[in-house]
Amino acid sequence: MDRAQAIVVVGVESTGKSTLARALAEHTGRTLVPEIARSWLDARGNRYEEGDLEPIARLQWRAEADAARTKEGVVADTDLVVIRIWSEVRFGRCAPWILEALATRPPAVYLLTRPDLPWEPDPQRASPDAAERAALHARYRRLLRELGHPWHEIGGEGDARLAAALAALDGEHGA
């Protein structure tokens, strides 16, 4: 897999995205791009409005673009896919800029984390219901198919989850 091609970890909340992204960055020597929304929400007491999603998306986009300038390559802990789904589920629509940016996204391989880990409470999480999490996961699958980038579902716990991700990436001609 070409270092210019980003590895992007997406999925339902509480599915180990951040843990997997950190482990992948460490294992592959790529630059980690953290989830910008987390620090945005922390700074605002976990309150947000629909109008906050585009600025969050632009910051996430810029952080990944800046990191992509390095020779190491990028592992992104979420991207505009997550923000689009978050926006559509919460507000019933998505800002045109986010849709346009997703349509022109540079090459990436997506790793979709399965909701097979126990849900853990967090002030920024809102979907503990297993049926709701399954429906959201199905929504991620549909969107990833629609976008046309290569993607793989990743399940398992701990080291098994990392091993599954590395095996999927190896299938993309090496990480």
mmCIF file with all atom_site columns, C-alpha atoms in Angstrom, residues 19-151:
data_model
loop_
_atom_site.group_PDB
_atom_site.id
_atom_site.type_symbol
_atom_site.label_atom_id
_atom_site.label_alt_id
_atom_site.label_comp_id
_atom_site.label_asym_id
_atom_site.label_entity_id
_atom_site.label_seq_id
_atom_site.pdbx_PDB_ins_code
_atom_site.Cartn_x
_atom_site.Cartn_y
_atom_site.Cartn_z
_atom_site.occupancy
_atom_site.B_iso_or_equiv
_atom_site.pdbx_formal_charge
_atom_site.auth_seq_id
_atom_site.auth_comp_id
_atom_site.auth_asym_id
_atom_site.auth_atom_id
_atom_site.pdbx_PDB_model_num
ATOM 1   C CA . THR A 1 19  ? -7.146  2.496  20.161 1.00 0.00 ? 19  THR A CA 1
ATOM 2   C CA . LEU A 1 20  ? -6.826  0.824  16.768 1.00 0.00 ? 20  LEU A CA 1
ATOM 3   C CA . ALA A 1 21  ? -5.682  4.025  15.030 1.00 0.00 ? 21  ALA A CA 1
ATOM 4   C CA . ARG A 1 22  ? -2.954  4.584  17.648 1.00 0.00 ? 22  ARG A CA 1
ATOM 5   C CA . ALA A 1 23  ? -1.765  0.975  17.390 1.00 0.00 ? 23  ALA A CA 1
ATOM 6   C CA . LEU A 1 24  ? -1.701  1.118  13.587 1.00 0.00 ? 24  LEU A CA 1
ATOM 7   C CA . ALA A 1 25  ? 0.243   4.384  13.568 1.00 0.00 ? 25  ALA A CA 1
ATOM 8   C CA . GLU A 1 26  ? 2.767   2.935  15.983 1.00 0.00 ? 26  GLU A CA 1
ATOM 9   C CA . HIS A 1 27  ? 3.077   -0.365 14.118 1.00 0.00 ? 27  HIS A CA 1
ATOM 10  C CA . THR A 1 28  ? 3.363   1.171  10.630 1.00 0.00 ? 28  THR A CA 1
ATOM 11  C CA . GLY A 1 29  ? 5.375   4.281  11.540 1.00 0.00 ? 29  GLY A CA 1
ATOM 12  C CA . ARG A 1 30  ? 2.688   6.516  10.070 1.00 0.00 ? 30  ARG A CA 1
ATOM 13  C CA . THR A 1 31  ? 1.582   9.850  11.494 1.00 0.00 ? 31  THR A CA 1
ATOM 14  C CA . LEU A 1 32  ? -1.560  9.648  13.649 1.00 0.00 ? 32  LEU A CA 1
ATOM 15  C CA . VAL A 1 33  ? -4.282  12.214 12.958 1.00 0.00 ? 33  VAL A CA 1
ATOM 16  C CA . PRO A 1 34  ? -6.501  12.282 16.058 1.00 0.00 ? 34  PRO A CA 1
ATOM 17  C CA . GLU A 1 35  ? -10.249 12.803 16.119 1.00 0.00 ? 35  GLU A CA 1
ATOM 18  C CA . ILE A 1 36  ? -10.636 16.591 16.106 1.00 0.00 ? 36  ILE A CA 1
ATOM 19  C CA . ALA A 1 37  ? -14.270 16.482 17.294 1.00 0.00 ? 37  ALA A CA 1
ATOM 20  C CA . ARG A 1 38  ? -13.224 15.078 20.673 1.00 0.00 ? 38  ARG A CA 1
ATOM 21  C CA . SER A 1 39  ? -11.084 18.099 21.605 1.00 0.00 ? 39  SER A CA 1
ATOM 22  C CA . TRP A 1 40  ? -13.671 20.476 20.066 1.00 0.00 ? 40  TRP A CA 1
ATOM 23  C CA . LEU A 1 41  ? -16.409 19.000 22.268 1.00 0.00 ? 41  LEU A CA 1
ATOM 24  C CA . ASP A 1 42  ? -14.170 18.856 25.349 1.00 0.00 ? 42  ASP A CA 1
ATOM 25  C CA . ALA A 1 43  ? -13.545 22.593 25.019 1.00 0.00 ? 43  ALA A CA 1
ATOM 26  C CA . ARG A 1 44  ? -17.300 23.264 24.821 1.00 0.00 ? 44  ARG A CA 1
ATOM 27  C CA . GLY A 1 45  ? -18.563 21.033 27.606 1.00 0.00 ? 45  GLY A CA 1
ATOM 28  C CA . ASN A 1 46  ? -19.729 18.429 25.066 1.00 0.00 ? 46  ASN A CA 1
ATOM 29  C CA . ARG A 1 47  ? -22.297 20.856 23.624 1.00 0.00 ? 47  ARG A CA 1
ATOM 30  C CA . TYR A 1 48  ? -22.580 21.423 19.903 1.00 0.00 ? 48  TYR A CA 1
ATOM 31  C CA . GLU A 1 49  ? -24.979 22.638 17.261 1.00 0.00 ? 49  GLU A CA 1
ATOM 32  C CA . GLU A 1 50  ? -25.418 21.686 13.626 1.00 0.00 ? 50  GLU A CA 1
ATOM 33  C CA . GLY A 1 51  ? -23.325 24.706 12.603 1.00 0.00 ? 51  GLY A CA 1
ATOM 34  C CA . ASP A 1 52  ? -20.333 23.291 14.518 1.00 0.00 ? 52  ASP A CA 1
ATOM 35  C CA . LEU A 1 53  ? -20.028 20.229 12.273 1.00 0.00 ? 53  LEU A CA 1
ATOM 36  C CA . GLU A 1 54  ? -18.615 21.972 9.217  1.00 0.00 ? 54  GLU A CA 1
ATOM 37  C CA . PRO A 1 55  ? -15.857 23.748 11.197 1.00 0.00 ? 55  PRO A CA 1
ATOM 38  C CA . ILE A 1 56  ? -15.028 20.419 12.868 1.00 0.00 ? 56  ILE A CA 1
ATOM 39  C CA . ALA A 1 57  ? -14.946 18.743 9.448  1.00 0.00 ? 57  ALA A CA 1
ATOM 40  C CA . ARG A 1 58  ? -12.690 21.452 8.010  1.00 0.00 ? 58  ARG A CA 1
ATOM 41  C CA . LEU A 1 59  ? -10.280 21.099 10.938 1.00 0.00 ? 59  LEU A CA 1
ATOM 42  C CA . GLN A 1 60  ? -10.220 17.291 10.545 1.00 0.00 ? 60  GLN A CA 1
ATOM 43  C CA . TRP A 1 61  ? -9.647  17.653 6.779  1.00 0.00 ? 61  TRP A CA 1
ATOM 44  C CA . ARG A 1 62  ? -6.829  20.157 7.311  1.00 0.00 ? 62  ARG A CA 1
ATOM 45  C CA . ALA A 1 63  ? -5.144  18.055 10.009 1.00 0.00 ? 63  ALA A CA 1
ATOM 46  C CA . GLU A 1 64  ? -5.085  15.047 7.699  1.00 0.00 ? 64  GLU A CA 1
ATOM 47  C CA . ALA A 1 65  ? -3.843  17.119 4.741  1.00 0.00 ? 65  ALA A CA 1
ATOM 48  C CA . ASP A 1 66  ? -1.056  18.592 6.873  1.00 0.00 ? 66  ASP A CA 1
ATOM 49  C CA . ALA A 1 67  ? -0.012  15.151 8.130  1.00 0.00 ? 67  ALA A CA 1
ATOM 50  C CA . ALA A 1 68  ? -0.117  13.747 4.580  1.00 0.00 ? 68  ALA A CA 1
ATOM 51  C CA . ARG A 1 69  ? 2.715   16.090 3.622  1.00 0.00 ? 69  ARG A CA 1
ATOM 52  C CA . THR A 1 70  ? 5.090   13.949 5.689  1.00 0.00 ? 70  THR A CA 1
ATOM 53  C CA . LYS A 1 71  ? 6.811   10.974 4.087  1.00 0.00 ? 71  LYS A CA 1
ATOM 54  C CA . GLU A 1 72  ? 5.561   8.617  6.798  1.00 0.00 ? 72  GLU A CA 1
ATOM 55  C CA . GLY A 1 73  ? 1.939   8.467  5.633  1.00 0.00 ? 73  GLY A CA 1
ATOM 56  C CA . VAL A 1 74  ? -1.217  8.886  7.693  1.00 0.00 ? 74  VAL A CA 1
ATOM 57  C CA . VAL A 1 75  ? -3.484  6.906  9.984  1.00 0.00 ? 75  VAL A CA 1
ATOM 58  C CA . ALA A 1 76  ? -6.616  8.966  10.649 1.00 0.00 ? 76  ALA A CA 1
ATOM 59  C CA . ASP A 1 77  ? -8.800  8.342  13.683 1.00 0.00 ? 77  ASP A CA 1
ATOM 60  C CA . THR A 1 78  ? -12.056 9.158  11.849 1.00 0.00 ? 78  THR A CA 1
ATOM 61  C CA . ASP A 1 79  ? -12.624 11.493 8.936  1.00 0.00 ? 79  ASP A CA 1
ATOM 62  C CA . LEU A 1 80  ? -15.500 13.167 7.126  1.00 0.00 ? 80  LEU A CA 1
ATOM 63  C CA . VAL A 1 81  ? -17.344 9.840  6.785  1.00 0.00 ? 81  VAL A CA 1
ATOM 64  C CA . VAL A 1 82  ? -17.975 9.893  10.537 1.00 0.00 ? 82  VAL A CA 1
ATOM 65  C CA . ILE A 1 83  ? -18.966 13.559 10.508 1.00 0.00 ? 83  ILE A CA 1
ATOM 66  C CA . ARG A 1 84  ? -21.353 13.010 7.591  1.00 0.00 ? 84  ARG A CA 1
ATOM 67  C CA . ILE A 1 85  ? -23.117 10.137 9.356  1.00 0.00 ? 85  ILE A CA 1
ATOM 68  C CA . TRP A 1 86  ? -23.150 12.037 12.659 1.00 0.00 ? 86  TRP A CA 1
ATOM 69  C CA . SER A 1 87  ? -24.727 15.025 10.893 1.00 0.00 ? 87  SER A CA 1
ATOM 70  C CA . GLU A 1 88  ? -27.322 13.009 8.988  1.00 0.00 ? 88  GLU A CA 1
ATOM 71  C CA . VAL A 1 89  ? -28.380 11.020 12.048 1.00 0.00 ? 89  VAL A CA 1
ATOM 72  C CA . ARG A 1 90  ? -28.482 13.971 14.439 1.00 0.00 ? 90  ARG A CA 1
ATOM 73  C CA . PHE A 1 91  ? -29.798 16.698 12.092 1.00 0.00 ? 91  PHE A CA 1
ATOM 74  C CA . GLY A 1 92  ? -31.222 14.872 9.071  1.00 0.00 ? 92  GLY A CA 1
ATOM 75  C CA . ARG A 1 93  ? -28.827 16.521 6.618  1.00 0.00 ? 93  ARG A CA 1
ATOM 76  C CA . CYS A 1 94  ? -25.180 17.291 5.979  1.00 0.00 ? 94  CYS A CA 1
ATOM 77  C CA . ALA A 1 95  ? -23.409 20.516 5.006  1.00 0.00 ? 95  ALA A CA 1
ATOM 78  C CA . PRO A 1 96  ? -22.670 20.705 1.261  1.00 0.00 ? 96  PRO A CA 1
ATOM 79  C CA . TRP A 1 97  ? -18.966 21.335 1.896  1.00 0.00 ? 97  TRP A CA 1
ATOM 80  C CA . ILE A 1 98  ? -18.656 18.006 3.741  1.00 0.00 ? 98  ILE A CA 1
ATOM 81  C CA . LEU A 1 99  ? -20.396 16.148 0.897  1.00 0.00 ? 99  LEU A CA 1
ATOM 82  C CA . GLU A 1 100 ? -18.177 17.832 -1.719 1.00 0.00 ? 100 GLU A CA 1
ATOM 83  C CA . ALA A 1 101 ? -14.999 17.161 0.247  1.00 0.00 ? 101 ALA A CA 1
ATOM 84  C CA . LEU A 1 102 ? -15.905 13.482 0.622  1.00 0.00 ? 102 LEU A CA 1
ATOM 85  C CA . ALA A 1 103 ? -16.539 13.225 -3.108 1.00 0.00 ? 103 ALA A CA 1
ATOM 86  C CA . THR A 1 104 ? -13.021 14.519 -3.834 1.00 0.00 ? 104 THR A CA 1
ATOM 87  C CA . ARG A 1 105 ? -11.203 12.780 -0.989 1.00 0.00 ? 105 ARG A CA 1
ATOM 88  C CA . PRO A 1 106 ? -7.629  11.706 -1.773 1.00 0.00 ? 106 PRO A CA 1
ATOM 89  C CA . PRO A 1 107 ? -6.984  7.947  -1.890 1.00 0.00 ? 107 PRO A CA 1
ATOM 90  C CA . ALA A 1 108 ? -7.634  6.082  1.344  1.00 0.00 ? 108 ALA A CA 1
ATOM 91  C CA . VAL A 1 109 ? -8.226  2.611  2.718  1.00 0.00 ? 109 VAL A CA 1
ATOM 92  C CA . TYR A 1 110 ? -11.000 2.555  5.287  1.00 0.00 ? 110 TYR A CA 1
ATOM 93  C CA . LEU A 1 111 ? -11.119 0.224  8.254  1.00 0.00 ? 111 LEU A CA 1
ATOM 94  C CA . LEU A 1 112 ? -14.665 -0.055 9.593  1.00 0.00 ? 112 LEU A CA 1
ATOM 95  C CA . THR A 1 113 ? -14.654 -1.238 13.210 1.00 0.00 ? 113 THR A CA 1
ATOM 96  C CA . ARG A 1 114 ? -17.413 -3.685 14.082 1.00 0.00 ? 114 ARG A CA 1
ATOM 97  C CA . PRO A 1 115 ? -19.599 -2.916 17.073 1.00 0.00 ? 115 PRO A CA 1
ATOM 98  C CA . ASP A 1 116 ? -18.462 -6.159 18.709 1.00 0.00 ? 116 ASP A CA 1
ATOM 99  C CA . LEU A 1 117 ? -16.855 -4.552 21.745 1.00 0.00 ? 117 LEU A CA 1
ATOM 100 C CA . PRO A 1 118 ? -18.871 -3.727 24.865 1.00 0.00 ? 118 PRO A CA 1
ATOM 101 C CA . TRP A 1 119 ? -20.232 -0.194 24.866 1.00 0.00 ? 119 TRP A CA 1
ATOM 102 C CA . GLU A 1 120 ? -18.386 1.961  27.399 1.00 0.00 ? 120 GLU A CA 1
ATOM 103 C CA . PRO A 1 121 ? -19.920 5.143  28.817 1.00 0.00 ? 121 PRO A CA 1
ATOM 104 C CA . ASP A 1 122 ? -18.246 8.407  27.864 1.00 0.00 ? 122 ASP A CA 1
ATOM 105 C CA . PRO A 1 123 ? -19.661 11.957 28.092 1.00 0.00 ? 123 PRO A CA 1
ATOM 106 C CA . GLN A 1 124 ? -19.405 12.207 24.284 1.00 0.00 ? 124 GLN A CA 1
ATOM 107 C CA . ARG A 1 125 ? -21.205 8.952  23.495 1.00 0.00 ? 125 ARG A CA 1
ATOM 108 C CA . ALA A 1 126 ? -24.936 8.646  22.976 1.00 0.00 ? 126 ALA A CA 1
ATOM 109 C CA . SER A 1 127 ? -25.751 5.219  21.475 1.00 0.00 ? 127 SER A CA 1
ATOM 110 C CA . PRO A 1 128 ? -25.552 2.352  23.988 1.00 0.00 ? 128 PRO A CA 1
ATOM 111 C CA . ASP A 1 129 ? -28.471 0.452  22.413 1.00 0.00 ? 129 ASP A CA 1
ATOM 112 C CA . ALA A 1 130 ? -27.233 -2.627 20.497 1.00 0.00 ? 130 ALA A CA 1
ATOM 113 C CA . ALA A 1 131 ? -29.923 -2.347 17.809 1.00 0.00 ? 131 ALA A CA 1
ATOM 114 C CA . GLU A 1 132 ? -29.121 1.329  17.225 1.00 0.00 ? 132 GLU A CA 1
ATOM 115 C CA . ARG A 1 133 ? -25.406 0.521  17.007 1.00 0.00 ? 133 ARG A CA 1
ATOM 116 C CA . ALA A 1 134 ? -26.116 -2.243 14.462 1.00 0.00 ? 134 ALA A CA 1
ATOM 117 C CA . ALA A 1 135 ? -28.219 0.148  12.359 1.00 0.00 ? 135 ALA A CA 1
ATOM 118 C CA . LEU A 1 136 ? -25.457 2.757  12.454 1.00 0.00 ? 136 LEU A CA 1
ATOM 119 C CA . HIS A 1 137 ? -22.889 0.137  11.451 1.00 0.00 ? 137 HIS A CA 1
ATOM 120 C CA . ALA A 1 138 ? -25.058 -0.818 8.464  1.00 0.00 ? 138 ALA A CA 1
ATOM 121 C CA . ARG A 1 139 ? -25.207 2.861  7.535  1.00 0.00 ? 139 ARG A CA 1
ATOM 122 C CA . TYR A 1 140 ? -21.380 3.017  7.549  1.00 0.00 ? 140 TYR A CA 1
ATOM 123 C CA . ARG A 1 141 ? -21.255 -0.025 5.268  1.00 0.00 ? 141 ARG A CA 1
ATOM 124 C CA . ARG A 1 142 ? -23.643 1.578  2.781  1.00 0.00 ? 142 ARG A CA 1
ATOM 125 C CA . LEU A 1 143 ? -21.751 4.863  2.722  1.00 0.00 ? 143 LEU A CA 1
ATOM 126 C CA . LEU A 1 144 ? -18.352 3.199  2.288  1.00 0.00 ? 144 LEU A CA 1
ATOM 127 C CA . ARG A 1 145 ? -19.713 1.173  -0.633 1.00 0.00 ? 145 ARG A CA 1
ATOM 128 C CA . GLU A 1 146 ? -21.127 4.368  -2.140 1.00 0.00 ? 146 GLU A CA 1
ATOM 129 C CA . LEU A 1 147 ? -17.844 6.285  -1.817 1.00 0.00 ? 147 LEU A CA 1
ATOM 130 C CA . GLY A 1 148 ? -15.883 3.597  -3.641 1.00 0.00 ? 148 GLY A CA 1
ATOM 131 C CA . HIS A 1 149 ? -12.670 3.580  -1.596 1.00 0.00 ? 149 HIS A CA 1
ATOM 132 C CA . PRO A 1 150 ? -11.315 0.176  -0.559 1.00 0.00 ? 150 PRO A CA 1
ATOM 133 C CA . TRP A 1 151 ? -12.558 -0.787 2.894  1.00 0.00 ? 151 TRP A CA 1
#
